CSV table of C-alpha atoms in Angstrom, one decimal:
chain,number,residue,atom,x,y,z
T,1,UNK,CA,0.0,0.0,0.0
T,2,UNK,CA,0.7,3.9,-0.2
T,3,UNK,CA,3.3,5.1,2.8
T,4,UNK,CA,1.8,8.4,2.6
T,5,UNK,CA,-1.9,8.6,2.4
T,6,UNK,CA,-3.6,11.7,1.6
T,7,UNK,CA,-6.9,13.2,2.1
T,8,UNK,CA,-9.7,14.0,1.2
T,9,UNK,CA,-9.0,13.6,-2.7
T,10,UNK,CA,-10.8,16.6,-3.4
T,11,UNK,CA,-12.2,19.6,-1.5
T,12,UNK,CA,-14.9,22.3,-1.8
T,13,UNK,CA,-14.4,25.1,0.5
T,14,UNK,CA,-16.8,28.6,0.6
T,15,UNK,CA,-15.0,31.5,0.6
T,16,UNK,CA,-14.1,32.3,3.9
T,17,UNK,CA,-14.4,29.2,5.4
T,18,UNK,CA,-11.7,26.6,6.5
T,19,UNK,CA,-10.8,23.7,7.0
T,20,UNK,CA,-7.9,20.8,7.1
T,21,UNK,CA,-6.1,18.2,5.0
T,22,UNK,CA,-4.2,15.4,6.3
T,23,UNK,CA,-1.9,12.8,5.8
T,24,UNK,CA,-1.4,9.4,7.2
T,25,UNK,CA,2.0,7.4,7.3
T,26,UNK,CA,1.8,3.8,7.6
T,27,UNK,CA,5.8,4.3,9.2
T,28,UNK,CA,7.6,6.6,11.1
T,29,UNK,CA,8.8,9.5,8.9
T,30,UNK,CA,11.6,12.4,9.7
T,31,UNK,CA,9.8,15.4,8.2
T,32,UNK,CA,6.5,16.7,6.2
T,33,UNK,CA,6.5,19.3,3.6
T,34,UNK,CA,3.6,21.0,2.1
T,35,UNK,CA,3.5,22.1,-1.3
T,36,UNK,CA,0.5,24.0,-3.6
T,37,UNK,CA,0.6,23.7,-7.3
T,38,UNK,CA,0.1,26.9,-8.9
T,39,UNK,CA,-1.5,28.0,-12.3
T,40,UNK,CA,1.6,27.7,-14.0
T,41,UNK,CA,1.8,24.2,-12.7
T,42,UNK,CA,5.1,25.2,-10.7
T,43,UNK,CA,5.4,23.6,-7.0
T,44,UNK,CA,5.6,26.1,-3.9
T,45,UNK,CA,6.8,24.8,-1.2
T,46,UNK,CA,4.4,26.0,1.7
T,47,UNK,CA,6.1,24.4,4.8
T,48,UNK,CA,8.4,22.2,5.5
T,49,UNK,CA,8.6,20.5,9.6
T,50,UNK,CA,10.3,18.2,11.3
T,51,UNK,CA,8.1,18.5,14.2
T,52,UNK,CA,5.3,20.7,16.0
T,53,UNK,CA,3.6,23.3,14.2
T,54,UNK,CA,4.0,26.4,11.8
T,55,UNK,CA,1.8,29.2,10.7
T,56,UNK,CA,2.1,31.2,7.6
T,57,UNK,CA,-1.0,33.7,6.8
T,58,UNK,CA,-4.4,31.4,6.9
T,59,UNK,CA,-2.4,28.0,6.6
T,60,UNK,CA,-1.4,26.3,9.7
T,61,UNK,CA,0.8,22.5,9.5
T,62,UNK,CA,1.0,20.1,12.1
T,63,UNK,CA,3.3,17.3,12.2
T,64,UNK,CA,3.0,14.1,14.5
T,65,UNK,CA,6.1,11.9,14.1
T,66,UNK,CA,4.9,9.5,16.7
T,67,UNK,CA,1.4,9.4,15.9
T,68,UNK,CA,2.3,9.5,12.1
T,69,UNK,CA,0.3,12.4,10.0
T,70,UNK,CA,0.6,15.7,9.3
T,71,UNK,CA,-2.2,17.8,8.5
T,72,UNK,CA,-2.8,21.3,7.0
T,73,UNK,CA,-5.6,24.1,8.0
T,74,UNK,CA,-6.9,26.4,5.9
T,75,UNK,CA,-8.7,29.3,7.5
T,76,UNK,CA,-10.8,32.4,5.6
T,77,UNK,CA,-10.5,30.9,2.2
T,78,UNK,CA,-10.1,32.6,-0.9
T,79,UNK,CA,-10.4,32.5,-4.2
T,80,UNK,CA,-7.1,32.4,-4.9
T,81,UNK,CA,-6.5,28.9,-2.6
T,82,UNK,CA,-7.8,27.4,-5.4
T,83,UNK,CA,-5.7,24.0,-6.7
T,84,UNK,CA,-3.8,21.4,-5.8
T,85,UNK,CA,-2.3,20.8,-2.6
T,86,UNK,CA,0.5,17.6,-1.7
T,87,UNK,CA,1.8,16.6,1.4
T,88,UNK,CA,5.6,14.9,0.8
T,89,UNK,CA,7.3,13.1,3.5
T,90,UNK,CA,11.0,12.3,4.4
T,91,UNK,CA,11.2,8.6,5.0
T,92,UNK,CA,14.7,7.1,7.2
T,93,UNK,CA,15.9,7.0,4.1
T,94,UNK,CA,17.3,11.3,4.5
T,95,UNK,CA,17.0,11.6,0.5
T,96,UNK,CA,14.3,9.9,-0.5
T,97,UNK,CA,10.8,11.8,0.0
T,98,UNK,CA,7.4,10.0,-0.7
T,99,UNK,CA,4.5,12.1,-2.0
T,100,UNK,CA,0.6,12.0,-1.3
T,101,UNK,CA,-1.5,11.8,-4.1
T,102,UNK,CA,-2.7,15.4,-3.4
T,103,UNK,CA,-5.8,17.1,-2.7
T,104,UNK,CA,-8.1,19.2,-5.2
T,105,UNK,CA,-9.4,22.0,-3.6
T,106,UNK,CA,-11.8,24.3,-4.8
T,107,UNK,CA,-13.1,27.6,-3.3
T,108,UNK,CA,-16.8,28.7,-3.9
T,109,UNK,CA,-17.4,32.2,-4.4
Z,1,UNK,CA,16.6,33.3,-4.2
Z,2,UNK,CA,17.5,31.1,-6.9
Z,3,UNK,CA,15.7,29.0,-9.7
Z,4,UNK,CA,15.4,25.8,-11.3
Z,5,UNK,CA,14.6,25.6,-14.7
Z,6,UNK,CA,13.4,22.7,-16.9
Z,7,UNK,CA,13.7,22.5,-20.9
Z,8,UNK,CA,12.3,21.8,-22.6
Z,9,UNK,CA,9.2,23.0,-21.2
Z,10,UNK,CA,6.9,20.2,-23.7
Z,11,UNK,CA,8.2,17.2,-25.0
Z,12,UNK,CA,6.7,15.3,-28.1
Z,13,UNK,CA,8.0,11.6,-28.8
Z,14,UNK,CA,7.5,8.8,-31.1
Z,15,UNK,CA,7.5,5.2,-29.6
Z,16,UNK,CA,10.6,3.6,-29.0
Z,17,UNK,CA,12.5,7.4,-29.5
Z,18,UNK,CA,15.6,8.2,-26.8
Z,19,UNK,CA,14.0,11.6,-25.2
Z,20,UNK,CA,15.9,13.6,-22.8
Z,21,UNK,CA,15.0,16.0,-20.3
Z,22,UNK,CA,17.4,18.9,-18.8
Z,23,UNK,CA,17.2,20.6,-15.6
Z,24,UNK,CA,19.5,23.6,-14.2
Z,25,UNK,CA,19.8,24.9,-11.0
Z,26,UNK,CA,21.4,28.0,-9.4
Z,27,UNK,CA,20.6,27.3,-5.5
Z,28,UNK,CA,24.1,25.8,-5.7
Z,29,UNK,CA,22.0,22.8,-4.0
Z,30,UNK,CA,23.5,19.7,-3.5
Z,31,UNK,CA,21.0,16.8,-4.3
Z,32,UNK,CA,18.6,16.6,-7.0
Z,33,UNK,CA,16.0,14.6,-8.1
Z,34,UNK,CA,13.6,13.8,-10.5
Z,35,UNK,CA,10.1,13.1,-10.4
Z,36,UNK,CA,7.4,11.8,-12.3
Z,37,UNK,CA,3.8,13.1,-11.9
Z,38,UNK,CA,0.6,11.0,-13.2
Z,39,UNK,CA,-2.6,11.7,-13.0
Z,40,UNK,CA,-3.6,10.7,-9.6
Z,41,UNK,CA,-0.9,8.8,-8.6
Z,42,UNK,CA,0.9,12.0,-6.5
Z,43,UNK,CA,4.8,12.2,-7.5
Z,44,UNK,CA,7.0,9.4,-7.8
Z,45,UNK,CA,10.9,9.3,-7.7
Z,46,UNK,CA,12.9,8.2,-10.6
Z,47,UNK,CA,16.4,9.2,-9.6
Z,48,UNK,CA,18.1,11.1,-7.4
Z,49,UNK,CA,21.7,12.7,-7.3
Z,50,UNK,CA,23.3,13.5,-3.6
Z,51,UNK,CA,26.3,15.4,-5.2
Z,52,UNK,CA,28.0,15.6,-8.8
Z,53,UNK,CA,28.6,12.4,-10.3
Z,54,UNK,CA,26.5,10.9,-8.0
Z,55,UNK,CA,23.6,8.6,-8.9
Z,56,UNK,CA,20.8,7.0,-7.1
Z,57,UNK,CA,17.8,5.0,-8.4
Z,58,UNK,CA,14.3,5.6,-7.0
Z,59,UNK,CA,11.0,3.8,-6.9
Z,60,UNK,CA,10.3,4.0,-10.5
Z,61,UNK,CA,13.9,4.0,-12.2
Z,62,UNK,CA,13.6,1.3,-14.9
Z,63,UNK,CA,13.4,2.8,-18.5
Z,64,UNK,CA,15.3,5.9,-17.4
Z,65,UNK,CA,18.7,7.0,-17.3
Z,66,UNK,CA,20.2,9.9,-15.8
Z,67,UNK,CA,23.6,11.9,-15.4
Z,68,UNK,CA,24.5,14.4,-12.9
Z,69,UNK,CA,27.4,15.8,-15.1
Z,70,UNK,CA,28.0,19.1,-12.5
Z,71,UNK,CA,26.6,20.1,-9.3
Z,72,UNK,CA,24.5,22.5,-11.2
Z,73,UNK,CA,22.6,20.5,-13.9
Z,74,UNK,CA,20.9,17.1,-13.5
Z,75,UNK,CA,19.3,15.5,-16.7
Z,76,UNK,CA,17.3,12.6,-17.3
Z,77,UNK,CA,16.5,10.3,-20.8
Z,78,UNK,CA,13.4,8.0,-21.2
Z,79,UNK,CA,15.6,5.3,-22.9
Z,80,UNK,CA,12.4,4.5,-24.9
Z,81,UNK,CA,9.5,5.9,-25.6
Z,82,UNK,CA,6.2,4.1,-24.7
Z,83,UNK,CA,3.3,4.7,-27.5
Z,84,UNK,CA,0.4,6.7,-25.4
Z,85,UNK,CA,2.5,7.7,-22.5
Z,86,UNK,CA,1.8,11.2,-21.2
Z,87,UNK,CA,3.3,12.5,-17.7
Z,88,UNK,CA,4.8,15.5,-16.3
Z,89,UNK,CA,8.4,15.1,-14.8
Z,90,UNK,CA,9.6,17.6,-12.3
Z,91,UNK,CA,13.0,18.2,-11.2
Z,92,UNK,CA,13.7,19.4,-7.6
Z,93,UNK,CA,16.5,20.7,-5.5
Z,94,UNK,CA,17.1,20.9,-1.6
Z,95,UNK,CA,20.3,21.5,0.3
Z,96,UNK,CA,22.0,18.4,2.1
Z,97,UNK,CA,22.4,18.2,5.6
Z,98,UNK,CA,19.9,21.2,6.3
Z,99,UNK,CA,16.3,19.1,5.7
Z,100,UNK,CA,15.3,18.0,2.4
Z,101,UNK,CA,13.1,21.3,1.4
Z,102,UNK,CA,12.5,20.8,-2.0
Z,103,UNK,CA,12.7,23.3,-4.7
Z,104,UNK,CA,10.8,22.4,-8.0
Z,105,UNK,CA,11.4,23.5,-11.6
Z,106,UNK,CA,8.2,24.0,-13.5
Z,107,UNK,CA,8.2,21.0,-15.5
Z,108,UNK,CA,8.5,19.3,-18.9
Z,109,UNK,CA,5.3,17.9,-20.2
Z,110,UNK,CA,5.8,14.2,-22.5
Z,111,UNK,CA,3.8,13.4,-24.4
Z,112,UNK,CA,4.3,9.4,-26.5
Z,113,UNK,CA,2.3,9.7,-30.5
C-alpha cells in the first residue's frame, strides 16, 4: 500500500471558510513538507517540519512523528486557494521523500 | 533566491524514441532529483543525485537513465519511448544536511504519439 496517504482527494471550500487536509503514514517518517501547485503548474513549497507546528497567513501545519500524520488548516479561504495541494514526506531513508496523491481543492465564491 | 529551470518546457515523442530531459539549478543545492507526476498517482521518484557524479535510483527508475554531469545540472533520458505515454516530470533541489526542502522547476510535459 501507499506510505503516505492523503486526504480527502478533493475539496470544496466557501469562501471564507476553513478547513484541514491530512496525511497518514503507515511508518515513522523524519519530516512533512507541504506544497500548492500553482496556475503555471510550478510547485511552492508552503512548509516544511520536522516537528510541531508552523503558521504562515491562513495555513497552519501540524506534524506528529509519533502518531504519524501531518495535516494542513486552511482558515478564511479565498479564491485564490484554489488547486492542488501535496503533502511529501521524508522517510529514514534522509533523500528519499514520498508524495501523497494530493488534494483538489476548490473555493466557492 | 535562486531557480530551477526545466527545458524543454513540452516534450513530443515517437514510440521507441531516446527523449531527454534537462534541468539547471542555481541554488548551488546539493542533491537533485527527478520526479514523475501521473494523473492521480501523487509524485513518484525516478532518480536522485546527492552530489555531482553521484547517482541513485528511485522507486520508479527502470526505462530511465540519468547523469549528474556538474553540481549544477541534473538531466534525465526516457531510454524508450512508450506509444500513449503522457506524464509531467519535475526536477527538484534541496540543500544536504539542512532538511530535504524541496525546490521544484516547472516542469517538462511528455507526451508518446
Amino acid at each position: 500500500g501507499d506510505q503516505v496517504e492523503q486526504s480527502p482527494s478533493a475539496l470544496s471550500l466557501h469562501e471564507g471558510t476553513g478547513s484541514a487536509l491530512r496525511c497518514n503514514f503507515t511508518t515513522t517518517m523524519r519530516a512533512v513538507q507541504w506544497f500548492r501547485k500553482n496556475s503555471r503548474g510550478s510547485l511552492i513549497n508552503l512548509f516544511y517540519l520536522a516537528s510541531g507546528t508552523k503558521e504562515n497567513g491562513r495555513l497552519k501545519s501540524a506534524f506528529d512523528s509519533k502518531e504519524r500524520y501531518s495535516t494542513l488548516h486552511i482558515r478564511d479561504a479565498q479564491l485564490e486557494d484554489s488547486g492542488t495541494y501535496f503533502c511529501a514526506a521524508d522517510d529514514t531513508n534522509a533523500y528519499k521523500v514520498i508524495f501523497g496523491k494530493g488534494t483538489h481543492l476548490h473555493v466557492l465564491p | 533566491g535562486g531557480i530551477i529551470t526545466q527545458t524543454p518546457k513540452f516534450l513530443i515523442g515517437q514510440e521507441g524514441q531516446k527523449l531527454t530531459l534537462k534541468c539547471q539549478q542555481n541554488f548551488n543545492h546539493d542533491t537533485m532529483y527527478w520526479y514523475r507526476q501521473d494523473s492521480g498517482k501523487g509524485l513518484r521518484l525516478i532518480y536522485y543525485s546527492i552530489t555531482e557524479n553521484d547517482l541513485q535510483k528511485g522507486d520508479l527508475s527502470e526505462g530511465y537513465d540519468a547523469s549528474r554531469e556538474k553540481k549544477s545540472s541534473f538531466s534525465l533520458t526516457v531510454t524508450s519511448a512508450q506509444k500513449n505515454e503522457m506524464a509531467v516530470f519535475l526536477c527538484a533541489s534541496s540543500i544536504r544536511g539542512r532538511g530535504n526542502t524541496l525546490y521544484f522547476g516547472a516542469g517538462t510535459r511528455l507526451s508518446v504519439l
